[in-house]
Coordinates of C-alpha atoms in Angstrom, one line a residue:
M227 CA 108.0 142.7 80.8
I228 CA 105.1 140.7 83.9
N229 CA 106.4 139.7 86.5
D230 CA 105.6 135.2 87.0
L231 CA 103.0 136.0 90.4
L232 CA 101.0 138.3 86.9
L233 CA 101.4 135.4 84.7
I234 CA 101.1 132.5 85.9
K235 CA 96.9 133.9 87.3
K236 CA 96.8 134.1 84.2
V237 CA 97.3 130.3 83.2
K238 CA 95.1 129.9 85.3
E239 CA 92.5 131.8 83.6
G240 CA 93.8 130.3 80.9
D241 CA 95.0 133.1 78.9
I242 CA 97.0 130.8 76.2
K243 CA 99.3 134.2 75.0
A244 CA 99.7 134.0 79.4
F245 CA 101.1 130.5 78.8
E246 CA 103.3 131.6 75.3
I247 CA 105.5 133.7 77.6
L248 CA 106.5 131.6 80.4
F249 CA 106.6 128.8 77.7
R250 CA 109.5 131.1 76.1
K251 CA 110.8 132.5 79.2
Y252 CA 111.5 129.2 81.0
Y253 CA 112.4 126.7 78.8
P254 CA 114.7 126.8 77.7
P255 CA 117.3 127.9 81.4
L256 CA 114.4 124.4 81.9
S257 CA 115.8 122.5 79.0
Y258 CA 120.4 123.9 79.6
Y259 CA 119.5 122.1 83.8
S260 CA 118.2 118.8 82.5
V261 CA 120.3 118.2 80.5
T262 CA 122.6 118.8 83.0
I263 CA 120.3 115.5 84.6
T264 CA 119.7 113.7 82.4
G265 CA 123.3 114.0 80.2
S266 CA 120.2 113.6 77.5
S267 CA 118.9 116.9 75.5
D268 CA 116.2 114.6 74.0
A269 CA 114.9 114.5 76.9
A270 CA 115.6 117.3 78.4
E271 CA 113.3 118.1 75.9
D272 CA 110.9 115.8 76.0
I273 CA 110.8 116.5 79.6
I274 CA 109.9 119.9 79.6
Q275 CA 107.6 120.0 77.0
D276 CA 106.0 117.8 79.0
L277 CA 106.2 120.1 82.0
F278 CA 105.0 122.1 80.5
Y279 CA 101.1 120.3 78.7
V280 CA 100.5 119.6 82.6
L281 CA 101.0 121.9 83.3
W282 CA 99.0 123.6 80.4
R283 CA 96.3 120.8 81.6
E284 CA 96.3 120.8 84.6
R285 CA 96.4 124.7 85.3
E286 CA 93.6 125.6 87.2
R287 CA 94.2 122.6 89.7
I288 CA 97.9 124.1 90.2
Q289 CA 99.1 124.7 93.6
I290 CA 102.4 127.3 93.6
L291 CA 103.2 127.5 97.2
S292 CA 106.4 129.3 97.3
S293 CA 108.0 131.1 93.3
L294 CA 106.9 129.3 90.5
K295 CA 110.8 129.4 88.9
S296 CA 111.3 127.2 91.5
Y297 CA 108.4 125.7 90.9
L298 CA 109.5 124.5 87.7
Y299 CA 113.1 123.9 88.3
N300 CA 111.7 121.6 91.5
A301 CA 108.9 119.7 88.9
V302 CA 111.9 119.2 86.7
R303 CA 114.9 118.2 88.8
N304 CA 112.2 115.6 90.4
R305 CA 111.8 114.5 86.4
S306 CA 114.6 114.4 85.4
L307 CA 115.7 112.3 88.2
Q308 CA 112.3 109.6 87.4
Y309 CA 113.6 109.8 84.4
C310 CA 117.5 108.7 85.1
D311 CA 116.2 106.0 86.9
K312 CA 114.2 105.2 84.9
R313 CA 117.1 104.8 82.5
K314 CA 118.9 102.4 85.0
L315 CA 115.9 100.6 85.6
D316 CA 116.2 99.8 81.8
Q317 CA 119.5 99.4 81.0
R318 CA 120.1 96.5 84.0
Y319 CA 117.1 94.2 82.3
R320 CA 118.7 94.9 78.6
I321 CA 121.9 93.8 80.1
S322 CA 120.4 90.7 82.6
S323 CA 117.8 89.5 79.1
L324 CA 121.2 89.5 76.6
N325 CA 123.2 87.2 78.8
P326 CA 123.1 84.0 77.5
S327 CA 124.9 82.3 79.5
S328 CA 122.3 82.8 82.4
Q329 CA 121.3 79.6 83.3
D330 CA 118.6 78.9 86.6
T331 CA 121.4 78.4 88.8
E332 CA 120.9 77.1 92.0
Q333 CA 124.6 80.2 92.9
D334 CA 122.3 82.3 89.3
S335 CA 119.6 82.1 91.7
L336 CA 121.2 83.0 95.1
N337 CA 122.8 86.1 93.3
G338 CA 119.7 87.5 92.0
I339 CA 118.3 87.3 95.2
E340 CA 121.5 89.3 97.5
Y341 CA 121.7 91.8 94.2
R342 CA 118.0 92.6 95.2
E343 CA 117.7 92.6 98.5
L344 CA 120.6 94.7 98.8
E345 CA 119.1 97.3 95.7
E346 CA 116.4 97.5 98.9
I347 CA 118.8 98.3 101.6
I348 CA 120.1 101.1 99.5
K349 CA 117.0 102.0 99.2
K350 CA 115.1 102.2 102.1
S351 CA 118.7 103.9 103.0
L352 CA 118.2 106.4 100.7
E353 CA 114.2 107.0 102.3
R354 CA 116.1 107.3 105.5
M355 CA 117.9 110.2 104.3
P356 CA 117.4 114.2 103.0
S357 CA 115.6 114.6 100.2
R358 CA 119.5 116.7 99.0
R359 CA 121.4 114.0 99.7
V360 CA 119.5 111.4 97.5
E361 CA 118.9 114.1 94.7
I362 CA 122.8 114.4 94.6
F363 CA 123.2 110.2 95.0
R364 CA 121.2 109.5 92.6
M365 CA 122.9 112.4 90.4
H366 CA 125.9 110.6 90.6
R367 CA 125.0 107.0 90.6
F368 CA 122.3 106.5 88.4
G369 CA 122.4 110.3 85.9
N370 CA 125.8 108.9 85.9
Q371 CA 127.1 113.4 86.6
K372 CA 130.2 114.3 87.6
Y373 CA 130.7 116.0 91.1
R374 CA 131.4 119.6 89.2
E375 CA 128.4 119.0 87.4
I376 CA 125.7 117.9 89.9
A377 CA 127.4 121.1 92.2
E378 CA 126.9 123.6 89.4
A379 CA 123.4 122.3 88.4
L380 CA 122.1 122.5 92.2
S381 CA 124.1 126.2 92.7
V382 CA 126.5 124.4 95.2
S383 CA 130.4 124.0 96.2
V384 CA 132.1 120.6 94.7
K385 CA 132.7 119.9 98.4
T386 CA 129.2 120.1 99.5
V387 CA 128.1 117.5 96.8
E388 CA 131.8 115.6 97.5
A389 CA 131.0 115.7 101.7
E390 CA 126.7 114.7 101.4
M391 CA 128.0 111.7 98.7
T392 CA 130.6 111.0 101.2
K393 CA 127.3 111.0 103.8
A394 CA 125.6 108.5 101.5
L395 CA 128.1 106.2 100.6
K396 CA 128.9 105.8 105.2
E397 CA 125.0 105.7 105.4
I398 CA 124.7 102.6 102.9
R399 CA 127.1 100.7 103.9
K400 CA 126.8 101.9 107.9
E401 CA 122.8 100.2 106.5
I402 CA 124.8 96.6 104.2
E403 CA 126.9 96.3 107.6
L404 CA 124.0 96.1 109.6
H405 CA 122.0 93.9 107.1
T406 CA 124.8 91.4 106.5
S407 CA 125.0 90.3 110.4
I408 CA 121.8 90.0 110.9
L409 CA 122.5 87.2 108.2

């Protein structure tokens, strides 16, 4: 069996056979990992296929600083979280556009502004948090995953997931309280 360093070297040189070996080796575990984040096998399939397409297309420019496995898993995690964020945004848009009783009253406008402000506060708060905490928060809140599922996907304990969620929510609450006290 060819090791990953040799495999990626051959892929960078345009060796299609090496790429096929890489694909066959990593497609199943990456698909499973993506499903644990997205909750959708169809989405996972699209994410993984797109990742491998980009990997082949950009093969000469790709810089893998750690292990190939880490690189692929990080890429899948990022793409899967982006999918979850987009899906959540799409759901919000569909719900708001299907609401026939929504009128342009002063109260509706105020609620819309408050909601957008709240989203912005949460977004800024997440930007200041450690990446692992943000990842756990997004997997739970946007990916609708249970703590146990997150723990398995990230190879950490359920207690770690609980602790990170508690810290994330505490930081967000503090930011919201700070913002509302200013107003």
